[in-house]
mmCIF file of C-alpha atoms in Angstrom:
data_model
loop_
_atom_site.group_PDB
_atom_site.id
_atom_site.type_symbol
_atom_site.label_atom_id
_atom_site.label_comp_id
_atom_site.label_asym_id
_atom_site.label_seq_id
_atom_site.Cartn_x
_atom_site.Cartn_y
_atom_site.Cartn_z
ATOM 1 C CA MET A 1 11.789 -2.438 205.786
ATOM 2 C CA THR A 2 11.228 -5.896 207.074
ATOM 3 C CA GLN A 3 13.170 -8.238 209.307
ATOM 4 C CA GLU A 4 13.121 -11.921 208.474
ATOM 5 C CA GLN A 5 14.242 -14.647 210.795
ATOM 6 C CA THR A 6 15.078 -17.940 209.088
ATOM 7 C CA ALA A 7 15.216 -21.320 210.748
ATOM 8 C CA GLY A 8 18.715 -21.462 212.223
ATOM 9 C CA GLY A 9 19.978 -18.644 210.007
ATOM 10 C CA PRO A 10 20.906 -15.066 210.807
ATOM 11 C CA PRO A 11 18.260 -12.216 210.769
ATOM 12 C CA ILE A 12 17.812 -10.749 207.348
ATOM 13 C CA GLU A 13 16.843 -7.107 206.864
ATOM 14 C CA ILE A 14 15.067 -6.383 203.510
ATOM 15 C CA ARG A 15 14.282 -2.940 202.284
ATOM 16 C CA GLU A 16 13.962 -0.997 199.084
ATOM 17 C CA ARG A 17 17.133 -0.025 197.514
ATOM 18 C CA ARG A 18 18.102 3.646 197.501
ATOM 19 C CA ASP A 19 19.736 5.263 194.500
ATOM 20 C CA ASP A 20 23.051 5.639 196.373
ATOM 21 C CA GLU A 21 23.012 1.890 196.964
ATOM 22 C CA ARG A 22 22.966 1.032 193.228
ATOM 23 C CA PRO A 23 26.709 0.036 193.346
ATOM 24 C CA ALA A 24 25.950 -2.455 196.073
ATOM 25 C CA GLU A 25 23.093 -4.039 194.109
ATOM 26 C CA LEU A 26 25.357 -4.269 190.983
ATOM 27 C CA ASP A 27 28.095 -5.880 193.028
ATOM 28 C CA ILE A 28 25.692 -8.524 194.328
ATOM 29 C CA PHE A 29 24.340 -9.357 190.872
ATOM 30 C CA ASN A 30 27.823 -9.402 189.330
ATOM 31 C CA GLU A 31 29.033 -11.813 192.079
ATOM 32 C CA ALA A 32 25.881 -14.020 191.916
ATOM 33 C CA PHE A 33 25.757 -14.401 188.083
ATOM 34 C CA PRO A 34 28.171 -15.892 185.534
ATOM 35 C CA PRO A 35 30.955 -13.570 184.155
ATOM 36 C CA ASP A 36 29.216 -13.057 180.796
ATOM 37 C CA TRP A 37 26.095 -11.676 182.604
ATOM 38 C CA ARG A 38 28.070 -8.995 184.439
ATOM 39 C CA SER A 39 27.144 -5.329 183.872
ATOM 40 C CA THR A 40 28.646 -1.941 184.531
ATOM 41 C CA LEU A 41 27.115 0.810 186.637
ATOM 42 C CA GLU A 42 26.541 2.807 183.429
ATOM 43 C CA GLU A 43 24.624 -0.090 181.870
ATOM 44 C CA MET A 44 22.442 -0.430 185.021
ATOM 45 C CA LYS A 45 21.639 3.287 185.017
ATOM 46 C CA SER A 46 20.690 3.178 181.320
ATOM 47 C CA TRP A 47 18.350 0.206 181.833
ATOM 48 C CA GLU A 48 16.728 2.058 184.731
ATOM 49 C CA ALA A 49 16.406 5.219 182.663
ATOM 50 C CA MET A 50 14.275 3.213 180.070
ATOM 51 C CA GLU A 51 11.623 2.533 182.690
ATOM 52 C CA ARG A 52 8.460 4.506 182.383
ATOM 53 C CA PRO A 53 6.592 6.349 185.161
ATOM 54 C CA GLU A 54 3.631 3.951 184.700
ATOM 55 C CA ASP A 55 5.812 0.853 185.308
ATOM 56 C CA ASP A 56 5.322 -1.018 188.571
ATOM 57 C CA VAL A 57 8.891 -1.650 189.864
ATOM 58 C CA ILE A 58 10.594 -2.409 193.101
ATOM 59 C CA ARG A 59 14.303 -2.978 193.860
ATOM 60 C CA LEU A 60 15.271 -4.654 197.123
ATOM 61 C CA LEU A 61 18.424 -5.146 199.086
ATOM 62 C CA ALA A 62 18.878 -7.813 201.748
ATOM 63 C CA PHE A 63 21.252 -7.266 204.616
ATOM 64 C CA VAL A 64 22.827 -9.676 207.107
ATOM 65 C CA ASP A 65 24.777 -8.046 209.948
ATOM 66 C CA GLY A 66 24.504 -4.723 208.133
ATOM 67 C CA GLN A 67 26.166 -6.094 204.938
ATOM 68 C CA PRO A 68 24.357 -6.180 201.585
ATOM 69 C CA VAL A 69 24.163 -9.940 200.637
ATOM 70 C CA GLY A 70 21.180 -10.163 198.253
ATOM 71 C CA ALA A 71 19.197 -8.139 195.802
ATOM 72 C CA GLY A 72 15.935 -8.459 193.941
ATOM 73 C CA ARG A 73 13.783 -6.655 191.412
ATOM 74 C CA ALA A 74 10.244 -6.994 190.163
ATOM 75 C CA LEU A 75 8.978 -5.119 187.142
ATOM 76 C CA HIS A 76 5.745 -4.878 185.141
ATOM 77 C CA SER A 77 5.156 -2.541 182.298
ATOM 78 C CA PRO A 78 1.709 -1.899 180.899
ATOM 79 C CA HIS A 79 2.926 -2.842 177.404
ATOM 80 C CA ARG A 80 3.772 -6.375 178.594
ATOM 81 C CA VAL A 81 1.508 -9.357 179.319
ATOM 82 C CA PRO A 82 -1.134 -8.233 181.804
ATOM 83 C CA GLY A 83 -0.424 -9.509 185.301
ATOM 84 C CA ARG A 84 3.027 -10.811 184.451
ATOM 85 C CA PHE A 85 5.976 -9.473 186.483
ATOM 86 C CA GLU A 86 9.615 -10.070 185.578
ATOM 87 C CA VAL A 87 11.666 -10.928 188.668
ATOM 88 C CA GLU A 88 15.344 -11.127 189.243
ATOM 89 C CA ILE A 89 17.075 -12.300 192.448
ATOM 90 C CA GLY A 90 20.778 -12.546 193.232
ATOM 91 C CA VAL A 91 22.463 -13.693 196.413
ATOM 92 C CA ARG A 92 26.219 -13.657 197.102
ATOM 93 C CA PRO A 93 27.512 -17.247 196.889
ATOM 94 C CA ALA A 94 28.763 -17.099 200.554
ATOM 95 C CA ASN A 95 25.247 -16.274 201.736
ATOM 96 C CA ARG A 96 23.237 -18.821 199.781
ATOM 97 C CA ARG A 97 21.170 -21.523 201.456
ATOM 98 C CA GLN A 98 20.488 -19.196 204.386
ATOM 99 C CA GLY A 99 17.001 -18.070 203.402
ATOM 100 C CA VAL A 100 18.069 -14.750 201.788
ATOM 101 C CA GLY A 101 16.736 -15.585 198.350
ATOM 102 C CA HIS A 102 13.425 -16.893 199.761
ATOM 103 C CA ALA A 103 13.037 -13.750 201.788
ATOM 104 C CA ILE A 104 13.606 -11.561 198.815
ATOM 105 C CA TYR A 105 11.254 -13.705 196.696
ATOM 106 C CA ARG A 106 8.407 -13.381 199.267
ATOM 107 C CA ARG A 107 8.772 -9.530 199.205
ATOM 108 C CA LEU A 108 8.754 -9.484 195.422
ATOM 109 C CA GLU A 109 5.794 -11.786 195.261
ATOM 110 C CA THR A 110 3.840 -9.576 197.717
ATOM 111 C CA PHE A 111 4.679 -6.466 195.639
ATOM 112 C CA ALA A 112 3.471 -8.146 192.439
ATOM 113 C CA LEU A 113 0.232 -9.343 194.062
ATOM 114 C CA GLU A 114 -0.403 -5.819 195.464
ATOM 115 C CA HIS A 115 -0.008 -4.459 191.921
ATOM 116 C CA GLY A 116 -2.281 -6.922 190.118
ATOM 117 C CA GLY A 117 0.300 -9.599 189.425
ATOM 118 C CA ARG A 118 -0.857 -13.124 188.670
ATOM 119 C CA GLU A 119 2.352 -14.550 187.247
ATOM 120 C CA LEU A 120 6.082 -14.208 187.918
ATOM 121 C CA GLU A 121 8.640 -14.722 185.163
ATOM 122 C CA ALA A 122 12.392 -15.318 185.716
ATOM 123 C CA ALA A 123 15.186 -16.385 183.446
ATOM 124 C CA ALA A 124 17.765 -19.004 184.342
ATOM 125 C CA ARG A 125 20.795 -20.283 182.469
ATOM 126 C CA VAL A 126 21.342 -23.962 182.015
ATOM 127 C CA THR A 127 24.616 -23.537 183.937
ATOM 128 C CA LEU A 128 22.712 -22.174 186.906
ATOM 129 C CA LEU A 129 20.018 -24.890 186.993
ATOM 130 C CA PRO A 130 21.544 -26.686 190.026
ATOM 131 C CA ASP A 131 21.277 -23.371 191.962
ATOM 132 C CA VAL A 132 17.712 -22.831 190.742
ATOM 133 C CA GLU A 133 16.701 -26.402 191.726
ATOM 134 C CA ALA A 134 18.285 -25.945 195.166
ATOM 135 C CA PHE A 135 16.331 -22.670 195.572
ATOM 136 C CA PHE A 136 13.011 -24.339 195.028
ATOM 137 C CA ALA A 137 13.879 -27.527 196.983
#
């Protein structure tokens, strides 16, 4: 668990997601992404069940005032490009532009580097490009 303090923003607690917190992670991603990207709990469980023991994976939740407001995941499988980690970050719209996404990104980046990562890969839809540009601004 880490505590992040952003410039002028609230303290952000980031820690690994527990299995019993899977619904909170799903709620965050479903709220953060367009409707046609939404998933069910059963779908999320089936994707996680496909992961192999040799995969390097971390799932994070970010909390502000004890409430889950952001989620992130980093994954690398040995059958993929060496050193390339797939990352996914979601932040509730009401909590964007407060440093939550950056704090999650830093933790995912650290995890990837500690596990031999040299490259991070993320997908973004054209409809989300303004949010992506704002994130990296």
